[in-house]
Short mmCIF file of C-alpha atoms and ligand atoms in Angstrom, two decimals:
data_model
loop_
_atom_site.label_atom_id
_atom_site.label_comp_id
_atom_site.label_asym_id
_atom_site.label_seq_id
_atom_site.Cartn_x
_atom_site.Cartn_y
_atom_site.Cartn_z
CA MET D 1 204.46 -68.42 -32.25
CA GLN D 2 201.73 -67.10 -29.91
CA THR D 3 202.48 -64.92 -26.97
CA VAL D 4 200.51 -63.80 -23.89
CA LYS D 5 201.59 -61.56 -21.09
CA MET D 6 201.06 -60.78 -17.48
CA VAL D 7 202.15 -57.73 -15.56
CA VAL D 8 203.82 -57.73 -12.19
CA THR D 9 203.42 -54.45 -10.41
CA GLY D 10 203.80 -52.93 -6.96
CA PRO D 11 205.83 -50.33 -5.08
CA PHE D 12 209.60 -50.12 -5.31
CA SER D 13 211.37 -53.00 -3.59
CA ALA D 14 208.19 -55.05 -3.17
CA GLY D 15 209.90 -57.97 -4.87
CA LYS D 16 208.83 -57.75 -8.54
CA THR D 17 212.21 -58.51 -9.95
CA GLU D 18 212.67 -61.36 -7.54
CA PHE D 19 209.28 -62.78 -8.38
CA ILE D 20 209.90 -62.75 -12.10
CA GLN D 21 213.47 -64.11 -11.66
CA SER D 22 212.19 -67.07 -9.66
CA VAL D 23 210.25 -68.51 -12.58
CA SER D 24 211.80 -66.95 -15.71
CA GLU D 25 213.89 -69.06 -18.10
CA ILE D 26 215.94 -66.02 -19.01
CA ASP D 27 217.84 -63.73 -16.77
CA VAL D 28 215.61 -60.93 -15.84
CA VAL D 29 216.68 -57.70 -17.45
CA SER D 30 216.80 -55.41 -14.54
CA THR D 31 219.20 -52.50 -14.07
CA GLU D 32 217.85 -51.29 -10.73
CA ARG D 33 219.78 -53.59 -8.52
CA LYS D 34 223.07 -53.12 -10.22
CA ILE D 35 223.07 -49.44 -9.55
CA SER D 36 225.58 -48.64 -6.87
CA SER D 37 226.82 -45.12 -6.51
CA ASP D 38 224.66 -42.05 -7.00
CA GLY D 39 226.78 -40.78 -9.82
CA GLU D 40 226.41 -44.05 -11.69
CA LYS D 41 222.74 -44.07 -11.03
CA MET D 42 222.18 -40.85 -12.82
CA VAL D 43 224.08 -41.98 -15.85
CA LYS D 44 222.29 -45.36 -15.99
CA GLU D 45 218.87 -43.88 -15.49
CA ALA D 46 219.42 -41.56 -18.40
CA THR D 47 220.32 -44.41 -20.71
CA THR D 48 218.32 -47.41 -19.49
CA VAL D 49 214.77 -47.87 -18.30
CA ALA D 50 214.80 -50.19 -15.35
CA MET D 51 212.26 -52.76 -16.32
CA ASP D 52 211.92 -56.41 -15.70
CA PHE D 53 211.16 -58.88 -18.35
CA GLY D 54 210.82 -62.69 -17.91
CA ARG D 55 209.78 -65.53 -20.19
CA ILE D 56 208.21 -68.95 -19.67
CA THR D 57 207.96 -71.16 -22.74
CA VAL D 58 204.76 -73.24 -22.55
CA ASP D 59 205.15 -75.35 -25.65
CA GLU D 60 206.39 -75.08 -29.25
CA ASP D 61 203.91 -72.38 -30.06
CA LEU D 62 203.05 -70.58 -26.89
CA VAL D 63 205.18 -68.24 -24.72
CA LEU D 64 204.14 -66.33 -21.55
CA TYR D 65 205.90 -63.05 -20.92
CA LEU D 66 206.07 -61.51 -17.44
CA PHE D 67 206.65 -57.75 -17.28
CA GLY D 68 207.64 -55.92 -14.13
CA THR D 69 206.60 -52.35 -13.99
CA PRO D 70 209.41 -49.85 -13.57
CA GLY D 71 209.75 -48.75 -9.99
CA GLN D 72 210.38 -45.08 -10.37
CA LYS D 73 207.38 -42.89 -10.42
CA ARG D 74 208.54 -40.94 -13.39
CA PHE D 75 208.16 -44.06 -15.51
CA ASP D 76 204.52 -44.60 -14.69
CA PHE D 77 203.40 -43.55 -18.10
CA MET D 78 204.70 -47.01 -19.00
CA TRP D 79 202.07 -48.69 -16.89
CA GLU D 80 199.30 -48.01 -19.26
CA ILE D 81 201.40 -49.13 -22.19
CA LEU D 82 202.45 -52.35 -20.43
CA SER D 83 198.93 -53.11 -19.26
CA GLU D 84 197.63 -53.19 -22.79
CA GLY D 85 196.59 -56.71 -23.73
CA MET D 86 197.68 -58.34 -20.49
CA LEU D 87 195.84 -61.48 -19.38
CA GLY D 88 195.96 -60.40 -15.85
CA PHE D 89 198.19 -58.72 -13.28
CA ILE D 90 199.84 -59.30 -9.93
CA VAL D 91 200.23 -56.61 -7.37
CA MET D 92 203.24 -57.31 -5.11
CA VAL D 93 203.27 -55.73 -1.71
CA ASP D 94 206.10 -55.91 0.88
CA SER D 95 204.30 -57.27 3.91
CA ALA D 96 206.85 -55.89 6.28
CA ARG D 97 206.64 -52.28 5.03
CA PRO D 98 203.30 -50.70 5.94
CA GLU D 99 204.61 -47.45 4.67
CA THR D 100 204.13 -48.78 1.17
CA PHE D 101 200.54 -49.92 1.58
CA ARG D 102 199.15 -46.62 0.49
CA GLU D 103 201.12 -46.62 -2.68
CA ALA D 104 200.13 -50.23 -3.34
CA ARG D 105 196.46 -49.30 -3.02
CA GLY D 106 196.99 -46.49 -5.50
CA ILE D 107 198.82 -48.77 -8.02
CA LEU D 108 196.04 -51.37 -7.74
CA GLN D 109 193.36 -48.75 -8.37
CA THR D 110 195.32 -47.41 -11.33
CA PHE D 111 195.64 -50.84 -12.97
CA ARG D 112 192.02 -51.59 -12.31
CA ALA D 113 191.12 -48.50 -14.14
CA TYR D 114 193.28 -49.41 -17.11
CA ALA D 115 191.92 -52.85 -17.68
CA PRO D 116 189.09 -55.08 -16.43
CA THR D 117 191.37 -58.14 -16.35
CA PRO D 118 191.63 -60.42 -13.34
CA TYR D 119 194.32 -59.79 -10.79
CA VAL D 120 195.67 -61.13 -7.54
CA VAL D 121 197.60 -59.45 -4.72
CA ALA D 122 200.72 -61.08 -3.40
CA ALA D 123 201.58 -60.38 0.29
CA ASN D 124 205.23 -60.79 -0.33
CA LYS D 125 208.15 -61.25 2.08
CA GLN D 126 206.02 -63.29 4.42
CA ASP D 127 209.27 -64.84 5.64
CA ALA D 128 210.33 -61.42 7.05
CA GLU D 129 210.26 -61.07 10.79
CA ASP D 130 208.11 -57.92 10.70
CA ALA D 131 205.67 -59.19 8.10
CA TRP D 132 202.07 -58.31 8.66
CA GLU D 133 199.55 -61.15 8.69
CA VAL D 134 197.65 -61.69 5.50
CA ASP D 135 194.32 -60.98 7.17
CA ASP D 136 195.53 -57.64 8.49
CA MET D 137 196.86 -56.76 5.09
CA ARG D 138 193.58 -57.49 3.49
CA HIS D 139 191.94 -54.73 5.56
CA ALA D 140 194.94 -52.41 5.28
CA LEU D 141 194.90 -52.76 1.49
CA ARG D 142 191.09 -52.55 1.49
CA LEU D 143 190.64 -55.69 -0.51
CA ASP D 144 187.20 -57.21 -0.82
CA SER D 145 186.93 -60.82 0.40
CA LYS D 146 186.41 -61.87 -3.27
CA ILE D 147 189.88 -60.69 -4.21
CA LYS D 148 192.68 -63.19 -3.85
CA LEU D 149 195.38 -62.07 -1.44
CA LEU D 150 198.11 -64.69 -1.40
CA PRO D 151 200.99 -65.10 1.05
CA CYS D 152 204.19 -65.04 -1.01
CA VAL D 153 207.93 -65.45 -0.70
CA ALA D 154 209.26 -64.27 -4.07
CA THR D 155 212.58 -65.99 -3.53
CA ASN D 156 210.73 -69.26 -3.32
CA ARG D 157 209.84 -70.69 -6.71
CA LYS D 158 206.97 -72.83 -5.39
CA SER D 159 205.41 -69.81 -3.75
CA VAL D 160 205.69 -67.82 -7.00
CA LYS D 161 204.13 -70.70 -8.91
CA THR D 162 201.16 -70.68 -6.59
CA VAL D 163 200.55 -66.99 -7.18
CA LEU D 164 200.75 -67.43 -10.96
CA LEU D 165 198.43 -70.44 -10.82
CA GLU D 166 195.88 -68.55 -8.72
CA LEU D 167 195.86 -65.79 -11.24
CA LEU D 168 195.34 -68.25 -14.07
CA TYR D 169 192.51 -69.95 -12.13
CA SER D 170 190.85 -66.52 -11.81
CA ILE D 171 191.27 -65.91 -15.47
CA LEU D 172 189.71 -69.25 -16.31
CA ALA D 173 186.85 -68.69 -13.87
CA GLU D 174 186.17 -65.32 -15.44
CA MET D 175 186.08 -66.83 -18.93
CA GLU D 176 183.74 -69.60 -17.76
CA SER D 177 181.42 -67.07 -16.17
CA GLY D 178 181.22 -65.44 -19.60
CA GLY D 179 183.20 -62.39 -18.61
CA MET W 1 202.86 -61.71 13.33
CA ALA W 2 203.54 -58.12 13.61
CA LEU W 3 200.93 -55.43 13.41
CA ARG W 4 203.16 -52.48 13.84
CA GLY W 5 204.52 -49.44 12.10
CA ASN W 6 204.63 -45.74 12.19
CA LEU W 7 201.66 -43.29 12.11
CA ARG W 8 203.52 -41.45 9.38
CA ASP W 9 202.66 -44.35 7.09
CA PHE W 10 199.56 -45.85 8.58
CA THR W 11 197.20 -43.44 10.30
CA ILE W 12 195.11 -43.97 13.46
CA THR W 13 192.05 -43.88 11.26
CA GLN W 14 193.38 -46.64 9.09
CA LEU W 15 194.19 -48.64 12.20
CA LEU W 16 190.75 -48.13 13.62
CA ASN W 17 189.35 -49.25 10.30
CA LEU W 18 191.41 -52.38 10.32
CA ILE W 19 190.52 -53.18 13.91
CA ASN W 20 186.85 -52.63 13.06
CA LEU W 21 186.78 -54.77 9.92
CA ALA W 22 188.91 -57.57 11.44
CA HIS W 23 186.90 -57.56 14.72
CA LYS W 24 190.15 -57.50 16.59
CA THR W 25 190.55 -57.96 20.30
CA GLY W 26 193.62 -56.49 21.99
CA THR W 27 195.35 -53.24 22.76
CA LEU W 28 196.77 -50.66 20.44
CA ILE W 29 199.85 -49.01 21.90
CA VAL W 30 201.02 -45.79 20.37
CA ASP W 31 204.22 -43.97 21.36
CA GLY W 32 203.37 -40.36 20.59
CA PRO W 33 205.54 -37.30 20.68
CA ASN W 34 205.25 -36.74 24.43
CA GLU W 35 203.36 -39.73 25.80
CA THR W 36 202.13 -43.22 25.20
CA ALA W 37 198.52 -44.06 24.64
CA GLN W 38 196.81 -47.41 25.00
CA VAL W 39 193.44 -48.11 23.45
CA ALA W 40 191.83 -51.51 23.98
CA PHE W 41 189.24 -53.19 21.77
CA ARG W 42 187.01 -56.13 22.04
CA GLU W 43 185.82 -57.77 18.85
CA GLY W 44 186.45 -54.58 16.91
CA LYS W 45 184.70 -52.25 19.40
CA LEU W 46 186.33 -49.67 21.58
CA ALA W 47 186.55 -50.95 25.12
CA TYR W 48 188.95 -48.77 27.08
CA ALA W 49 191.66 -46.09 26.70
CA ALA W 50 194.44 -44.57 28.72
CA ILE W 51 196.96 -41.90 27.88
CA GLY W 52 200.33 -41.04 29.54
CA GLN W 53 200.13 -40.48 33.29
CA GLU W 54 196.66 -39.06 33.02
CA ASP W 55 194.36 -40.19 35.89
CA ASN W 56 191.62 -42.19 34.24
CA SER W 57 190.07 -43.56 37.36
CA LEU W 58 186.26 -43.70 37.39
CA ALA W 59 186.00 -41.05 40.12
CA THR W 60 188.09 -38.59 38.12
CA ILE W 61 186.19 -39.18 34.86
CA LEU W 62 182.84 -38.79 36.62
CA HIS W 63 184.03 -35.65 38.30
CA LYS W 64 185.29 -34.19 35.04
CA GLY W 65 181.94 -35.05 33.46
CA SER W 66 180.22 -33.21 36.29
CA LYS W 67 178.53 -36.34 37.57
CA LEU W 68 180.16 -36.00 40.95
CA THR W 69 180.47 -32.83 43.05
CA ALA W 70 183.87 -31.69 44.22
CA ASN W 71 183.13 -32.86 47.77
CA GLN W 72 182.03 -36.29 46.66
CA TYR W 73 185.05 -36.55 44.56
CA LEU W 74 187.34 -35.54 47.32
CA ALA W 75 185.76 -38.04 49.72
CA ILE W 76 186.22 -40.89 47.20
CA LYS W 77 189.69 -39.94 46.27
CA GLN W 78 190.85 -39.79 49.96
CA ARG W 79 189.24 -42.88 51.13
CA SER W 80 188.67 -45.39 48.43
CA ASP W 81 192.20 -46.58 47.83
CA HIS W 82 191.28 -50.27 47.92
CA VAL W 83 188.07 -50.01 46.00
CA SER W 84 188.16 -50.96 42.30
CA ASP W 85 186.42 -48.93 39.67
CA LYS W 86 183.84 -51.67 39.24
CA GLU W 87 183.10 -51.79 42.90
CA LEU W 88 182.97 -47.99 43.10
CA GLY W 89 180.58 -47.87 40.19
CA LEU W 90 178.21 -50.27 41.84
CA LEU W 91 178.37 -48.45 45.11
CA LEU W 92 177.50 -45.18 43.46
CA ILE W 93 174.66 -46.69 41.45
CA ASN W 94 173.25 -48.40 44.48
CA ALA W 95 173.50 -45.28 46.50
CA GLY W 96 171.63 -43.45 43.77
CA TYR W 97 174.27 -40.81 42.96
CA VAL W 98 174.74 -41.80 39.37
CA SER W 99 173.06 -44.18 36.91
CA GLN W 100 174.71 -46.88 34.93
CA GLU W 101 174.08 -44.75 31.85
CA ASP W 102 175.90 -41.83 33.42
CA ILE W 103 178.93 -44.03 34.06
CA LEU W 104 179.00 -45.55 30.55
CA ALA W 105 178.42 -42.19 28.89
CA SER W 106 181.20 -40.47 30.85
CA LEU W 107 183.65 -43.29 30.14
CA GLN W 108 182.73 -43.24 26.50
CA GLN W 109 183.20 -39.52 26.22
CA TYR W 110 186.62 -39.80 27.93
CA PHE W 111 187.79 -42.71 25.64
CA ILE W 112 186.57 -40.89 22.52
CA ASP W 113 188.49 -37.80 23.66
CA ILE W 114 191.68 -39.82 23.92
CA THR W 115 191.14 -41.31 20.46
CA ARG W 116 190.51 -37.85 19.04
CA ARG W 117 193.79 -36.68 20.52
CA LEU W 118 195.51 -39.53 18.67
CA PHE W 119 194.08 -38.21 15.35
CA THR W 120 196.37 -35.19 15.75
CA TRP W 121 199.54 -37.33 16.16
CA VAL W 122 201.19 -37.51 12.75
CA GLU W 123 204.19 -39.45 13.93
CA GLY W 124 204.78 -42.25 16.43
CA PHE W 125 205.38 -45.98 16.60
CA PHE W 126 202.37 -48.19 17.10
CA ARG W 127 201.86 -51.86 17.75
CA PHE W 128 198.81 -53.92 18.36
CA GLU W 129 199.02 -56.52 21.07
CA ASN W 130 196.55 -59.25 20.31
CA ASP W 131 194.45 -60.39 23.21
CA MET W 132 195.96 -57.89 25.70
CA LEU W 133 193.02 -56.44 27.56
CA PRO W 134 192.64 -53.67 30.18
CA PRO W 135 193.07 -54.45 33.85
CA GLU W 136 190.28 -56.64 35.17
CA ASP W 137 188.96 -54.08 37.69
CA ARG W 138 188.34 -51.41 35.02
CA ILE W 139 184.92 -50.76 33.46
CA ASN W 140 184.85 -51.40 29.71
CA ILE W 141 182.47 -49.98 27.14
CA ARG W 142 181.42 -51.27 23.73
CA LEU W 143 181.56 -48.59 21.16
CA ASP W 144 181.19 -49.01 17.43
CA LEU W 145 184.10 -47.49 15.61
CA GLU W 146 182.44 -46.31 12.44
CA ASN W 147 181.68 -42.80 13.56
CA LEU W 148 185.23 -42.26 14.88
CA ILE W 149 186.58 -43.55 11.60
CA ILE W 150 184.52 -41.28 9.51
CA GLU W 151 185.45 -38.37 11.82
CA GLY W 152 189.11 -39.22 11.46
CA SER W 153 188.94 -39.43 7.72
CA ARG W 154 187.49 -35.93 7.57
CA GLN W 155 190.69 -34.51 8.89
CA LEU W 156 192.41 -32.71 6.13
CA ARG W 157 194.35 -34.97 3.80
CA GLU W 158 197.21 -33.94 1.66
CA TRP W 159 196.20 -33.50 -1.90
CA GLU W 160 198.97 -35.86 -3.03
CA GLN W 161 197.90 -38.47 -0.62
CA LEU W 162 194.29 -38.28 -1.88
CA GLN W 163 195.48 -38.59 -5.40
CA ASP W 164 197.47 -41.70 -4.52
CA GLU W 165 194.46 -43.29 -2.93
CA ILE W 166 192.00 -42.35 -5.64
CA PRO W 167 194.03 -42.08 -8.81
CA SER W 168 191.26 -42.29 -11.30
CA LEU W 169 187.89 -40.35 -11.10
CA GLU W 170 186.63 -42.45 -13.99
CA MET W 171 185.90 -45.35 -11.65
CA ALA W 172 182.53 -45.88 -9.96
CA LEU W 173 181.52 -46.60 -6.34
CA LYS W 174 179.44 -49.32 -4.84
CA PHE W 175 178.28 -49.89 -1.30
CA THR W 176 180.09 -52.74 0.39
CA ASP W 177 177.96 -55.65 1.37
CA ARG W 178 179.92 -56.06 4.57
CA PRO W 179 177.60 -56.97 7.46
CA GLY W 180 177.44 -54.27 10.04
CA ALA W 181 178.12 -51.44 7.66
CA ASN W 182 174.91 -49.57 8.23
CA LEU W 183 174.63 -46.04 6.85
CA ARG W 184 171.83 -45.13 9.21
CA ASN W 185 174.06 -45.49 12.31
CA ILE W 186 176.63 -43.18 10.94
CA ASN W 187 176.84 -39.48 11.29
CA LEU W 188 177.33 -38.28 7.77
CA SER W 189 177.67 -34.57 6.84
CA VAL W 190 175.33 -32.95 4.36
CA GLU W 191 178.03 -33.10 1.62
CA GLU W 192 178.62 -36.79 2.39
CA TRP W 193 174.92 -37.52 2.09
CA ARG W 194 174.71 -35.74 -1.22
CA VAL W 195 177.54 -37.90 -2.56
CA VAL W 196 176.01 -41.01 -1.07
CA SER W 197 172.72 -40.34 -2.83
CA TYR W 198 174.51 -40.66 -6.19
CA ILE W 199 176.42 -43.82 -5.48
CA THR W 200 175.67 -46.58 -8.00
CA PRO W 201 178.07 -48.62 -10.08
CA LYS W 202 176.59 -46.68 -13.05
CA ASN W 203 177.96 -43.28 -12.01
CA THR W 204 181.65 -42.50 -12.17
CA ILE W 205 183.21 -40.41 -9.45
CA SER W 206 183.65 -37.56 -11.85
CA GLN W 207 179.96 -37.68 -12.73
CA ILE W 208 179.08 -37.54 -9.05
CA ALA W 209 181.40 -34.60 -8.60
CA LYS W 210 179.61 -32.80 -11.44
CA ALA W 211 176.22 -33.59 -10.09
CA THR W 212 177.05 -32.37 -6.62
CA LYS W 213 179.16 -29.38 -7.91
CA MET W 214 182.23 -30.43 -6.16
CA ASN W 215 185.83 -29.98 -7.34
CA GLU W 216 188.31 -32.78 -7.59
CA LEU W 217 189.71 -32.16 -4.16
CA GLU W 218 186.37 -32.10 -2.48
CA ILE W 219 185.05 -35.19 -4.11
CA ARG W 220 188.26 -37.08 -3.41
CA ARG W 221 188.17 -36.08 0.22
CA ILE W 222 184.67 -37.36 0.65
CA VAL W 223 185.13 -40.55 -1.23
CA TYR W 224 188.24 -41.15 0.78
CA GLY W 225 186.32 -40.86 4.01
CA LEU W 226 183.66 -43.31 2.81
CA LEU W 227 186.36 -45.73 1.65
CA GLN W 228 188.10 -45.50 4.94
CA ALA W 229 184.98 -46.18 6.88
CA GLY W 230 184.54 -49.30 4.77
CA LEU W 231 181.18 -48.07 3.44
CA VAL W 232 182.00 -48.09 -0.27
CA GLU W 233 184.47 -49.68 -2.59
CA ILE W 234 185.78 -48.60 -5.98
CA VAL W 235 184.53 -50.60 -8.95
CA ARG W 236 184.72 -50.29 -12.66
CA PRO W 237 181.71 -48.34 -13.95
CA GLU W 238 178.93 -50.60 -15.15
CA GLY W 239 178.37 -50.51 -18.87
CA ALA W 240 181.68 -48.84 -19.54
CA PRO W 241 183.45 -49.96 -22.68
CA LEU W 242 186.10 -52.61 -22.10
CA PRO W 243 188.93 -51.03 -24.10
CA MET W 244 191.78 -53.44 -23.69
CA THR W 245 190.33 -56.91 -23.73
CA SER W 246 190.40 -57.48 -27.39
CA ASN W 247 194.08 -58.24 -27.72
CA MET W 248 194.61 -60.25 -24.49
CA PHE W 249 194.69 -63.44 -26.57
CA PRO W 250 196.28 -64.21 -29.90
CA THR W 251 192.95 -65.75 -30.89
CA GLN W 252 189.32 -64.60 -30.71
CA ASP W 253 187.95 -68.11 -30.42
CA LYS W 254 186.63 -68.70 -26.80
CA GLU W 255 187.46 -72.37 -26.76
CA GLU W 256 190.93 -71.79 -28.04
CA GLN W 257 191.40 -69.12 -25.39
CA LYS W 258 190.38 -71.54 -22.67
CA SER W 259 192.67 -74.20 -24.02
CA LEU W 260 195.47 -71.72 -23.98
CA VAL W 261 194.94 -70.85 -20.32
CA ASN W 262 194.79 -74.54 -19.50
CA ARG W 263 198.07 -75.04 -21.26
CA LEU W 264 199.59 -72.28 -19.15
CA ILE W 265 198.25 -73.85 -16.05
CA LYS W 266 199.65 -77.20 -16.94
CA ARG W 267 203.05 -75.76 -17.75
CA ILE W 268 203.38 -73.80 -14.55
CA ARG W 269 202.28 -76.77 -12.43
CA SER W 270 204.95 -78.85 -13.99
CA MET W 271 207.75 -76.38 -13.21
N1 GDP C 1 213.13 -62.02 2.62
C1 GDP C 1 212.62 -61.82 1.41
N2 GDP C 1 213.27 -60.91 0.63
C2 GDP C 1 212.76 -60.61 -0.59
C3 GDP C 1 211.59 -61.32 -1.06
N3 GDP C 1 211.27 -60.82 -2.23
C4 GDP C 1 212.17 -59.94 -2.53
N4 GDP C 1 213.10 -59.81 -1.57
C5 GDP C 1 214.25 -58.95 -1.53
O1 GDP C 1 213.78 -57.59 -1.47
C6 GDP C 1 214.61 -56.70 -2.20
C7 GDP C 1 213.82 -56.02 -3.36
O2 GDP C 1 213.33 -56.96 -4.19
P1 GDP C 1 213.20 -56.64 -5.79
O3 GDP C 1 212.69 -57.88 -6.48
O4 GDP C 1 214.38 -56.02 -6.32
O5 GDP C 1 212.02 -55.50 -5.73
P2 GDP C 1 211.35 -54.67 -6.85
O6 GDP C 1 211.86 -53.24 -6.70
O7 GDP C 1 209.96 -54.74 -6.67
O8 GDP C 1 211.80 -55.27 -8.17
C8 GDP C 1 215.69 -57.59 -2.79
O9 GDP C 1 216.83 -57.53 -1.92
C9 GDP C 1 215.11 -58.96 -2.79
O10 GDP C 1 216.10 -60.02 -2.68
C10 GDP C 1 210.92 -62.27 -0.14
O11 GDP C 1 209.91 -62.87 -0.45
N5 GDP C 1 211.56 -62.46 1.05
MG1 MG C 2 212.86 -54.41 -9.65
#
């Protein structure tokens, strides 16, 4: 059995879990959303690392794993570990929360420094009333026109598929250009 | 739709940068601590500004800029109720009291002053109204935003914020190929020029810091300003080893790798 992986990253609450859940065959292992009271939260955080993990079986001998990066900053040592060997990564950004754009830029830069793999940026929650337009987000996130910034609604499977496909097309293009 | 938020999270400088890059036309409305400011733009250039109840009539601006004497000012103020700024400007030019350059320079100075005041607002709701333009009878200017952006980015940034923006000093810088980003038209400081002279995709930021004898905070601050002004972008250093590509695929064969990606594409399309 061969496996490949992609990483889904982005600020807390950007929609990483939702994104992976929309296409995964298995229930995404995520503890973050189940946390209710503060007391419970402390106990759970001590015992579980809130991390998403999804799977798409391609055929008998190929499986794609999707890893969501843990939201809390104190787990960011995991980023480098997770990014090892990834085919590419997706940066999720909540289009309706400009207060997270700075963090998103930082996360993007961090991952670019880890690995030279292709990536796409998903302008998520485009269905939200306060969502910024994709063109405005491109400038706010300081993305070069060559970088794919895709409108996304993570709760919508078709939308998630498009983002994954765009990343795969970028990977293929990179391979064909000899990169 | 919405281009709105709080200055806490998205600064005036960042907004100016966005307006500049996107060539936006419309009015930025900012609810500050004590008053509301409106700054209008045409195709990404500063056109007009007003703040609170402040009198921004042409006569007052010219008077403040010492282009009109107190007596001239008083005469105009008392008797030109029904004359628009545009009409007044023409009358004054035709009468030889001021030149067109005087008028534009005074307005520019005043609008820049308002924008500079906004730099000091750390909190306040903002929204950008597309296509909303200043009143017809007001005189507009056309001012490139780059210098204001660079000036705004020089304002002290929190160390943590700078670290968020530029997490790794092992990345390199490259000039953006954006049309209109012209270094010569921008007022860079000596330190900024020193950094600029070392920018090539071959040099990492930490190498530039070493060469220019800057510490991490200093180099981050300068790089941040250049980034904000849209002059440079962060890239992977040229010729750097590619540490983590080897195990991306379960096979080293290029054709097998391509076939694998194609299988992934086919699978996801079929979902
Ligand atoms: N309206 C809307 N809500 C979304 C979307 N994506 C995620 N959400 C919601 O946003 C919240 C945070 O999403 P989650 O996936 O847990 O974020 P994470 O912290 O990045 O894993 C959840 O309540 C999701 O249901 C979207 O595209 N549109
Ligand atoms: Mg999550």
